[in-house]
Tab-separated table of C-alpha atoms and ligand atoms in Angstrom:
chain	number	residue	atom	x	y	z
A	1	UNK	CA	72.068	109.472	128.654
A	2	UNK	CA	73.902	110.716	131.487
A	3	UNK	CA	76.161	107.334	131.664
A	4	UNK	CA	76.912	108.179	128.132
A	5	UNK	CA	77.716	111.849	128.741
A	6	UNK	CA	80.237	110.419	131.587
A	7	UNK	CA	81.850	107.823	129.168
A	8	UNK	CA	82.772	110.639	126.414
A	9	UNK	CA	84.853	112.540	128.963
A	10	UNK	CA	87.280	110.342	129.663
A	11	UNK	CA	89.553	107.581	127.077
A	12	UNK	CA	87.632	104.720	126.617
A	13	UNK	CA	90.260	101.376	126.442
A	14	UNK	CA	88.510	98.508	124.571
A	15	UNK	CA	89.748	94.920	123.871
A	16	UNK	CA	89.122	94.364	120.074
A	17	UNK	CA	89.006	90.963	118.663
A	18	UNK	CA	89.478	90.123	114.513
A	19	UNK	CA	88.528	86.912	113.053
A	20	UNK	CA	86.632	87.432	109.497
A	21	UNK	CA	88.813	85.800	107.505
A	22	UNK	CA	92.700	84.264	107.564
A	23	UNK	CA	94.078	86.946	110.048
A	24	UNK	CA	93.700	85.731	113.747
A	25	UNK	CA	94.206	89.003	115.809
A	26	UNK	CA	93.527	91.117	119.303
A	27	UNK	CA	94.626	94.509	120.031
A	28	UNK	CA	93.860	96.569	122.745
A	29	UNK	CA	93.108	100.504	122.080
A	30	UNK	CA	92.977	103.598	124.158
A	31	UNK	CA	91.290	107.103	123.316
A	32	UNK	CA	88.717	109.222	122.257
A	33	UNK	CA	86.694	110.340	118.792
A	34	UNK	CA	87.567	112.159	116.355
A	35	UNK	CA	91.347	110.149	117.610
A	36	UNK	CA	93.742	109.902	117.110
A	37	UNK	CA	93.876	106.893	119.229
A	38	UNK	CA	96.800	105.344	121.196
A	39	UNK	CA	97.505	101.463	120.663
A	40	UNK	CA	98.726	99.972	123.533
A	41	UNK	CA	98.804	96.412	121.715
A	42	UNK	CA	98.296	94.825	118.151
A	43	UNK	CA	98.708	90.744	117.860
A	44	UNK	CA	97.800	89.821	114.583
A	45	UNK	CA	98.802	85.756	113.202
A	46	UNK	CA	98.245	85.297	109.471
A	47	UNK	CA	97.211	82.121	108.757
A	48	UNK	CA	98.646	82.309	105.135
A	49	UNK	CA	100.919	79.445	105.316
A	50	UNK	CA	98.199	77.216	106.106
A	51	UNK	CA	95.969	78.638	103.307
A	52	UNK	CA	98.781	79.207	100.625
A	53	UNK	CA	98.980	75.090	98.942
A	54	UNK	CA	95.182	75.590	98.633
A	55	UNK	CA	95.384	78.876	96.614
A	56	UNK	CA	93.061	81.037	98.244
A	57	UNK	CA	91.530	81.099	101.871
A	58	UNK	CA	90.016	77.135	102.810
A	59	UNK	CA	86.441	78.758	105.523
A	60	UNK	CA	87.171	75.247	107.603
A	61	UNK	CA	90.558	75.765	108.087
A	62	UNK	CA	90.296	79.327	109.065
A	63	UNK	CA	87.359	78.570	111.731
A	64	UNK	CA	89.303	75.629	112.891
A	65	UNK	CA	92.810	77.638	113.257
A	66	UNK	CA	91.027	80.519	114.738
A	67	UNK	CA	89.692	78.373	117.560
A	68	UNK	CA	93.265	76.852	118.240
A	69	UNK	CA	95.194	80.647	118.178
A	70	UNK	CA	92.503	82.699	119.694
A	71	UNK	CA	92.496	82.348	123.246
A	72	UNK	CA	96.530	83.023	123.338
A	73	UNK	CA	96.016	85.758	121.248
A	74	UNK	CA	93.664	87.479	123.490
A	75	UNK	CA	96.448	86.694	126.068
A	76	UNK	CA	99.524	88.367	124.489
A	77	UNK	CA	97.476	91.270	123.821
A	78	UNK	CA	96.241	92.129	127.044
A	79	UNK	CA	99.723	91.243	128.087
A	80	UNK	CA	101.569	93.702	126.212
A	81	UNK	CA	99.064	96.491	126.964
A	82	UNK	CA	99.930	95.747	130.484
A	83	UNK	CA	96.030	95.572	131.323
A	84	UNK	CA	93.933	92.485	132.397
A	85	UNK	CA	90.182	92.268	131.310
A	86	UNK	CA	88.547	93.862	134.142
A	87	UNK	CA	89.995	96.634	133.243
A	88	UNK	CA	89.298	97.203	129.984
A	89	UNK	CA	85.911	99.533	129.163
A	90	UNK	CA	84.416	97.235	127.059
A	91	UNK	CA	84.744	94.312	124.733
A	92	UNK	CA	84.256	94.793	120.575
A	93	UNK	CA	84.588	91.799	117.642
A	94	UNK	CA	83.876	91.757	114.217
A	95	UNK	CA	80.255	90.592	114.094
A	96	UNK	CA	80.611	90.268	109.815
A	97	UNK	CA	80.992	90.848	107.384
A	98	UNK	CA	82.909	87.573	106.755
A	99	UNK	CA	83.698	83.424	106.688
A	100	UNK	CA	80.338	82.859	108.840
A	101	UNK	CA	82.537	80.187	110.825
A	102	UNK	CA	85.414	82.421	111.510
A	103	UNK	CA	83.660	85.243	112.324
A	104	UNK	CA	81.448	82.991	115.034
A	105	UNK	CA	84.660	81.994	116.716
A	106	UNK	CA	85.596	85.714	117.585
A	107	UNK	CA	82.271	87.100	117.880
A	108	UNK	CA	81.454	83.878	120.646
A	109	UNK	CA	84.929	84.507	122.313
A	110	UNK	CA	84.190	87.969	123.086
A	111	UNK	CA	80.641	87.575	124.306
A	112	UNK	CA	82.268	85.187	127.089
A	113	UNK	CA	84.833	87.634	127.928
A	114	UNK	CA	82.067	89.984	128.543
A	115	UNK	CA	80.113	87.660	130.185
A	116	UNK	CA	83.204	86.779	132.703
A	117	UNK	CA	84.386	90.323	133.122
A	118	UNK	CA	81.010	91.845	132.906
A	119	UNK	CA	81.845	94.277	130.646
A	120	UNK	CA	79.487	95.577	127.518
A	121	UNK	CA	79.920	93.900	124.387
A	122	UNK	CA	80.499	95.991	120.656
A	123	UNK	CA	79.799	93.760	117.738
A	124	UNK	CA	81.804	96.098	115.610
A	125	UNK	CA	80.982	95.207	111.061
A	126	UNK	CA	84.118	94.743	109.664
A	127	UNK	CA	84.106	97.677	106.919
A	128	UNK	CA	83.903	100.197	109.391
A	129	UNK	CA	86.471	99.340	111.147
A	130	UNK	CA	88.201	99.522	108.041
A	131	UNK	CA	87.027	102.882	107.135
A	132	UNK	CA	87.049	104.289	110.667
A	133	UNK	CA	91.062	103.576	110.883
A	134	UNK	CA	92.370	107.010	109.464
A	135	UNK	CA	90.559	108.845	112.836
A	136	UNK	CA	92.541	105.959	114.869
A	137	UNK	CA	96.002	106.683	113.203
A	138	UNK	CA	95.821	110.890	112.431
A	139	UNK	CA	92.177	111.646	113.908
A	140	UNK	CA	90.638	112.314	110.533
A	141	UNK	CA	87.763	114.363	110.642
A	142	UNK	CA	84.341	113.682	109.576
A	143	UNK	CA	83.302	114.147	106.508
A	144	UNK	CA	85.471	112.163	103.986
A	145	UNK	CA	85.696	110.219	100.792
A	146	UNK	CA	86.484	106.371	101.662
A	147	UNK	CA	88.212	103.823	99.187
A	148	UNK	CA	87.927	100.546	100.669
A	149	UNK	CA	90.439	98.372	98.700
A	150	UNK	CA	90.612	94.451	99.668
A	151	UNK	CA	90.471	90.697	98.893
A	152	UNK	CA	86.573	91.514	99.321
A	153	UNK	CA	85.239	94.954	99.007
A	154	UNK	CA	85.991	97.496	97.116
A	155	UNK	CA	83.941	100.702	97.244
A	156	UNK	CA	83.820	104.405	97.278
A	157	UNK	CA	81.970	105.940	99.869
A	158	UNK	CA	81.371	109.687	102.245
A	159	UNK	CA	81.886	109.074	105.445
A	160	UNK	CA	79.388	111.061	107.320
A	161	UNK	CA	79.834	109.885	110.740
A	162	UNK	CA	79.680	106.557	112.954
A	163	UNK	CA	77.269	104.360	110.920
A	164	UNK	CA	76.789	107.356	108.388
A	165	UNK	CA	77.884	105.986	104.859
A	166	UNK	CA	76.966	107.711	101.384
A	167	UNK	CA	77.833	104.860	98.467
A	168	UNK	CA	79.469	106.305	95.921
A	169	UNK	CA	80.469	103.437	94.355
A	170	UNK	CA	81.138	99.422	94.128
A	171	UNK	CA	82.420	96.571	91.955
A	172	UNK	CA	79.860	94.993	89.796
A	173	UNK	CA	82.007	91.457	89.838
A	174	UNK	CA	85.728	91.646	91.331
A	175	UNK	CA	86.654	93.101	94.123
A	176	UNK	CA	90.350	94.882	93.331
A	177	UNK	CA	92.304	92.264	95.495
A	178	UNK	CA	90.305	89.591	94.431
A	179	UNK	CA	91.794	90.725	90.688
A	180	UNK	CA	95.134	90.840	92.243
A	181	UNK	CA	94.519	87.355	93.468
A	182	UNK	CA	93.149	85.795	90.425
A	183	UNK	CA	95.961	87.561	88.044
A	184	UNK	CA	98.600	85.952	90.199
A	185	UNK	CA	97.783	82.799	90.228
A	186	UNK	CA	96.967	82.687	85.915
A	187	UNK	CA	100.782	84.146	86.021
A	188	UNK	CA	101.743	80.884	88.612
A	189	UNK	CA	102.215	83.232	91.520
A	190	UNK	CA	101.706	82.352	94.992
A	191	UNK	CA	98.385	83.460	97.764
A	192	UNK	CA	98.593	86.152	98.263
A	193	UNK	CA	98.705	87.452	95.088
A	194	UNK	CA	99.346	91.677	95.487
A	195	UNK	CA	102.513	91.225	97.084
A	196	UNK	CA	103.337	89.415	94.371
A	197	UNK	CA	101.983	91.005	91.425
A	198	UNK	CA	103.663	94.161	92.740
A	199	UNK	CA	107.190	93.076	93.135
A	200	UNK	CA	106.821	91.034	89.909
A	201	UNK	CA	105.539	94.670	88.049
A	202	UNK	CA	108.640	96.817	89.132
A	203	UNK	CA	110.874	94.760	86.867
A	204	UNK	CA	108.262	95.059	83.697
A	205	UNK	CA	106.858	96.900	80.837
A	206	UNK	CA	103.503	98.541	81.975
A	207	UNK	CA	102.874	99.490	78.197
A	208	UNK	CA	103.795	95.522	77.442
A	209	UNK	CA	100.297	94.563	77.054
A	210	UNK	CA	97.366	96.508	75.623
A	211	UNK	CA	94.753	95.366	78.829
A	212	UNK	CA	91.093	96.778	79.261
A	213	UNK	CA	90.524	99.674	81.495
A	214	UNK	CA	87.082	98.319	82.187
A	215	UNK	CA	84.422	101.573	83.226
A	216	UNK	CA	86.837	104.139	82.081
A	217	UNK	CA	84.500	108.187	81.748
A	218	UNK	CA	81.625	106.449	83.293
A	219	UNK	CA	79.342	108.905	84.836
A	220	UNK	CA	79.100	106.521	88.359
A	221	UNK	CA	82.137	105.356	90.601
A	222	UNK	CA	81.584	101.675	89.849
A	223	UNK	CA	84.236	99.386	88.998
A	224	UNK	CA	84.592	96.151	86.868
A	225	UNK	CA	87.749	93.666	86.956
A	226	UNK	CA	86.329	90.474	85.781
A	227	UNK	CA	86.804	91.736	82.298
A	228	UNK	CA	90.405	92.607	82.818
A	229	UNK	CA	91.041	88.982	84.446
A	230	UNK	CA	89.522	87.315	81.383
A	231	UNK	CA	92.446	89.661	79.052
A	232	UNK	CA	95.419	88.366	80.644
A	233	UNK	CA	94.163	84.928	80.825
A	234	UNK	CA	93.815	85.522	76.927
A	235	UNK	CA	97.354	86.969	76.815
A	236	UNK	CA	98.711	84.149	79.128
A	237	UNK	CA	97.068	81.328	76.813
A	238	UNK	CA	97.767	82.832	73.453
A	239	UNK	CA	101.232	84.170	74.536
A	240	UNK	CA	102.877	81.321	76.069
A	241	UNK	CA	106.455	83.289	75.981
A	242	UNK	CA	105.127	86.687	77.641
A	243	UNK	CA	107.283	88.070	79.938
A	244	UNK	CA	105.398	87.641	82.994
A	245	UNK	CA	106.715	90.322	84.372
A	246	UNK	CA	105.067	92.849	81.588
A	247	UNK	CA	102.158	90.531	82.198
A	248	UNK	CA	102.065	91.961	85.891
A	249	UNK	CA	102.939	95.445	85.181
A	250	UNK	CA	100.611	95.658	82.373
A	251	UNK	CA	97.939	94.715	84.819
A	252	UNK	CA	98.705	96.713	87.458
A	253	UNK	CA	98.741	100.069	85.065
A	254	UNK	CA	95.471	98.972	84.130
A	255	UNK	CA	94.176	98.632	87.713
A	256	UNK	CA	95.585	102.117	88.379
A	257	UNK	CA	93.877	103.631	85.449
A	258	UNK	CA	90.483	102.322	86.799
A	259	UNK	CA	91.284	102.983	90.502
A	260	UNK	CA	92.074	106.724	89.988
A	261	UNK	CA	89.768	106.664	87.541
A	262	UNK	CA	86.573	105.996	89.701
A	263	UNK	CA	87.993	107.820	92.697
A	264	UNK	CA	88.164	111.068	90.592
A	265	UNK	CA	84.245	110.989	90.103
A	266	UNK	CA	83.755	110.054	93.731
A	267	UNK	CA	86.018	113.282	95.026
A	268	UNK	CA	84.250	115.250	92.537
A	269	UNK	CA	80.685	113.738	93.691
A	270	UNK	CA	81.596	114.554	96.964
A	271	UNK	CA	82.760	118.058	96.878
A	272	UNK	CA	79.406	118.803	95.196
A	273	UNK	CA	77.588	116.993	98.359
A	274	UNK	CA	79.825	118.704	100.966
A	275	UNK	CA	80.370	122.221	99.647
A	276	UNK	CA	81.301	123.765	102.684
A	277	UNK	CA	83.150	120.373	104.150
A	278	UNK	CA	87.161	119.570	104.169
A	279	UNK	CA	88.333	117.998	101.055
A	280	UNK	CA	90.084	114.323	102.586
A	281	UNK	CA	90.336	111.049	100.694
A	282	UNK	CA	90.949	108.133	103.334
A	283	UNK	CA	92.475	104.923	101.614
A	284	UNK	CA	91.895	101.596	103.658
A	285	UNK	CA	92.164	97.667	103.238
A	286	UNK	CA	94.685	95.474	101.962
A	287	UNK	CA	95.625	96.743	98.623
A	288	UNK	CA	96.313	100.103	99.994
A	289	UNK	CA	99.584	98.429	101.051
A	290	UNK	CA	100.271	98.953	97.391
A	291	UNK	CA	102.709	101.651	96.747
A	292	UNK	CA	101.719	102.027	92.865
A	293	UNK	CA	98.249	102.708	94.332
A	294	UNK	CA	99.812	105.050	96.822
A	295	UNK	CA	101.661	107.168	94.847
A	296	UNK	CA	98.754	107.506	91.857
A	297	UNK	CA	96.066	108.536	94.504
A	298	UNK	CA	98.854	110.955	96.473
A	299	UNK	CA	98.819	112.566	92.542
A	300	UNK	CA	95.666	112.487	91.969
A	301	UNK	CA	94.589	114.102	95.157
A	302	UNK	CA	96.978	116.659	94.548
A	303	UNK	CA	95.210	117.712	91.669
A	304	UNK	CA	92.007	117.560	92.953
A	305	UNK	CA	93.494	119.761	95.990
A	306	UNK	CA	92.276	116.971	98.488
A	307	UNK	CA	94.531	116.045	101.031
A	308	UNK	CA	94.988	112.076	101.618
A	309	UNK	CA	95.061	110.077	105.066
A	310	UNK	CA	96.649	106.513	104.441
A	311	UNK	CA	96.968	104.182	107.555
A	312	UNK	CA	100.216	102.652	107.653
A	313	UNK	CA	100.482	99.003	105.959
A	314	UNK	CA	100.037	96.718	108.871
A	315	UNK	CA	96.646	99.074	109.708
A	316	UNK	CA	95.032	98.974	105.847
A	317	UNK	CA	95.629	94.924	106.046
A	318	UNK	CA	92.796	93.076	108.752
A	319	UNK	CA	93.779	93.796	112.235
A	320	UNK	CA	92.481	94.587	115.869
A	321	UNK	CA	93.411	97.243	116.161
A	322	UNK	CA	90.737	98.880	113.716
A	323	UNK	CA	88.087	96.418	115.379
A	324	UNK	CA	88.830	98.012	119.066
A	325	UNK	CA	88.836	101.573	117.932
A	326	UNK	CA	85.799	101.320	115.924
A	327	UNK	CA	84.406	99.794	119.346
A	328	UNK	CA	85.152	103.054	120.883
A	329	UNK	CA	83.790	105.338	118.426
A	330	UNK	CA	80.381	103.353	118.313
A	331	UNK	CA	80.875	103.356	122.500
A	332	UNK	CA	81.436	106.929	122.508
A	333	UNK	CA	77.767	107.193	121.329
A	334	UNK	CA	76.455	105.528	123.709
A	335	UNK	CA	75.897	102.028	121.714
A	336	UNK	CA	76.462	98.695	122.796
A	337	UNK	CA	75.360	95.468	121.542
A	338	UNK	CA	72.645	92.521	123.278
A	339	UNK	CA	74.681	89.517	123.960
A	340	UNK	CA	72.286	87.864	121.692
A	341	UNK	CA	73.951	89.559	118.485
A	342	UNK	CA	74.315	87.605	115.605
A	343	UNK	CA	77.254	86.810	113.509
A	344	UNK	CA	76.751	87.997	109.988
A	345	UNK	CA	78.093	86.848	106.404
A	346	UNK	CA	77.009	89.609	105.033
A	347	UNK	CA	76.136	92.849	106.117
A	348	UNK	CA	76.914	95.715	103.982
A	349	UNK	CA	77.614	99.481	105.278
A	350	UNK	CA	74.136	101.053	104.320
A	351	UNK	CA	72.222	98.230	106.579
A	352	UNK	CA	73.820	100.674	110.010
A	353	UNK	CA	72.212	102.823	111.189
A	354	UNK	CA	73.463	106.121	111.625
A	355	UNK	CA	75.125	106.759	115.308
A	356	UNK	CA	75.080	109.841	117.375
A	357	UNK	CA	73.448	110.885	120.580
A	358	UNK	CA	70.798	112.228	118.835
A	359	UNK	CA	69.685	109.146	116.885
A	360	UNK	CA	71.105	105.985	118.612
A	361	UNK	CA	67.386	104.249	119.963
A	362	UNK	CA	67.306	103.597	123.336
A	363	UNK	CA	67.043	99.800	123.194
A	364	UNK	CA	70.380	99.976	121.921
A	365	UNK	CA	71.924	101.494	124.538
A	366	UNK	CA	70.870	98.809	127.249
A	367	UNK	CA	73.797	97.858	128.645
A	368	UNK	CA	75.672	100.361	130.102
A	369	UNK	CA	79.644	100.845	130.633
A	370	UNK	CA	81.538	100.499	134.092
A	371	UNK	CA	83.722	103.519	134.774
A	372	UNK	CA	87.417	102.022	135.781
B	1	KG4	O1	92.057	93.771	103.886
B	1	KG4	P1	92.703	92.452	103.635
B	1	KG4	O2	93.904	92.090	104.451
B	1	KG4	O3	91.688	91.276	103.784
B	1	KG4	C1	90.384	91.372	103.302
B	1	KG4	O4	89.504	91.856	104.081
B	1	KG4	O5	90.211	90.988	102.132
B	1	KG4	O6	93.105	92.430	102.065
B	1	KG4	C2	93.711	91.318	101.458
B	1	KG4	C3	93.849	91.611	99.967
B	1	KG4	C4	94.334	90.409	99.153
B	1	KG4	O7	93.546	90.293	97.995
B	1	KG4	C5	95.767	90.804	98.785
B	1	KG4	O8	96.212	90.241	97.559
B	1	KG4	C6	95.660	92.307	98.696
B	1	KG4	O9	94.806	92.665	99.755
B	1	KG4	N1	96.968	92.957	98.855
B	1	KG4	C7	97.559	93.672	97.886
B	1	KG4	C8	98.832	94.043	98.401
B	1	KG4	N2	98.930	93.573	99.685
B	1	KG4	C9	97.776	92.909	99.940
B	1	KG4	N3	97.154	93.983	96.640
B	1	KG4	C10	98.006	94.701	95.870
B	1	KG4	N4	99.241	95.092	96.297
B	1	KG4	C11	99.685	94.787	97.534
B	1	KG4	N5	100.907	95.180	97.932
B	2	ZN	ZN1	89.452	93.597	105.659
């Protein structure tokens, strides 16, 4: 324990390493928990051009591009932080959730930096990097309400702590990008289909089209798209001459009527579990790039008297970044990973285990960091 004691008085700088899905990326992070954290550098290379003709992300071609772009990837980054690898603290990848083939490519590239440099590993899961982002940018403190909002996941959660999460809520089909994804293309837009949808919606009717607001007054935070995806393809088949453009608006109203919908019962959920606690709603993944679903949850938290933490744009979409600070907050406790780890497809938020020096088991803590 002492080794751990030593490593939470002094900045931790970890090499971070992204590769779950089209997003090849490296980033190199300095700083401390609760954050915020200082981000000396942040390569990230979207593969959408590769992935656009094909509508949607092709797992081969993302494995296969990650292995070409990685290597100079890791290069830039260290190169801009002004750092080489033995002197970084440690080295962290996404581990999963994710493509299985991408996420290998990362997760392998990192164990034989650490091998080289001989520097601990972090096999960081992808969602908490996502939700661990708002200490990284503004040092957000512990407890708070997460919205996770992307191509794949999209869930309401309390953010106890490192590896403490309370579901609140989840889709039961869609996740909210995915909808995104799927509306654009029945409307002939291109991958990636928010961006799209949203510029499309600013010159439309929202009221055009009567849409679903699937899971409207439930009692639980769950969420449902699949149903609203079936009504415009109805509207888009039966209405040949819609204006797409009230098509797209129309959607995205409904998708905001769900979204603050759901995250009204989860604020209220969690004010009930956290009486005493500070009242924050943290917004991550891709779709928080969306300033409709910006500005309705900066409303709706004002009404709720929460206040709101949303990570700039470039943070909420996949990056490095994320992946190298949550590498220091799971350091900071004194957890490092068995070069052994295993990628993982799957591997949802309630399968870690809760992090702290109180509960981390020793076998965990094996391998121990070099001090610089
Ligand atoms: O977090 P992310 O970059 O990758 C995943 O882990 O999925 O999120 C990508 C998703 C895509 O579905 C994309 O259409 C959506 O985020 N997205 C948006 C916007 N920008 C990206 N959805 C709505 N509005 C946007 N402006
Ligand atoms: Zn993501």
């Amino acid at each position: 324990m002492d080794a751990i004691t030593g490593v939470r008085d002094r900045p931790f700088t970890v090499l971070g390493i992204e590769t779950s899905c089209d997003e090849t990326a490296a980033a190199v992070v300095r700083g401390n928990p609760p954050g915020p954290g200082e981000i000396l550098s942040n390569i990230v290379i979207s593969q959408i051009e590769e992935h656009r003709p094909f509508g949607g992300v092709v797992p081969e071609i993302a494995a296969r591009s990650h292995v070409e772009l990685l290597d100079g990837v890791v290069e830039r980054a260290l190169g801009q932080a002004r750092i080489t690898l033995s002197n970084v603290d440690a080295v962290a990848a996404t581990a999963g959730p994710g493509l299985i083939g991408a996420v290998m490519v990362g997760l392998t590239t990192a164990k034989a930096l650490a091998l080289a440099a001989h520097k601990p590993l972090i096999a960081v899961n992808h969602l908490e990097a996502h939700a661990l982002t708002a200490r990284l940018t503004s040092g957000a403190a512990f407890p708070f309400v997460l919205l996770l909002v992307s191509g794949g996941h999209c869930q309401l959660l309390a953010v106890e702590g490192v590896g403490r999460y309370r579901p609140y809520g989840t889709t039961i089909d869609d996740a909210v990008g995915e909808a995104f994804d799927k509306t654009a293309k029945l409307l002939g837009l291109p991958y990636p289909g928010g961006p799209a949808i949203e510029n499309l919606a600013k010159h439309g009717n929202p009221r055009g089209f009567p849409l679903p607001r699937p899971m409207l007054g439930r009692d639980n935070a769950d969420f449902s798209f699949a149903g609203l995806k079936t009504a415009v393809r109805h509207v888009v088949r039966t209405s040949p001459s819609a204006n797409p453009a009230d098509v797209a608006a129309s959607f995205q109203s409904a998708v905001m009527d769900v979204v603050r919908d759901r995250t009204c019962v989860a604020l209220r959920r969690f004010r009930a579990d956290f009486p005493g606690g500070g009242c924050r709603l943290v917004i991550a993944g891709g779709v928080a790039a969306n300033t409709a679903l910006r500005h309705t949850l900066q409303r709706l938290c004002v009404e709720e008297n929460f206040a709101i933490s949303i990570p700039r744009p470039d943070l909420c979409t996949d990056n490095a970044a994320m992946v190298a600070w949550a590498g220091i907050e799971r350091s900071q406790c004194g957890w490092f990973d068995d070069i052994a780890v295993a990628p993982r497809a799957r591997w949802p938020l309630q399968d870690l285990v809760a992090c702290g020096p109180h509960t981390a088991p020793k076998s965990e803590t094996a391998i121990e960091p070099q001090a610089q």
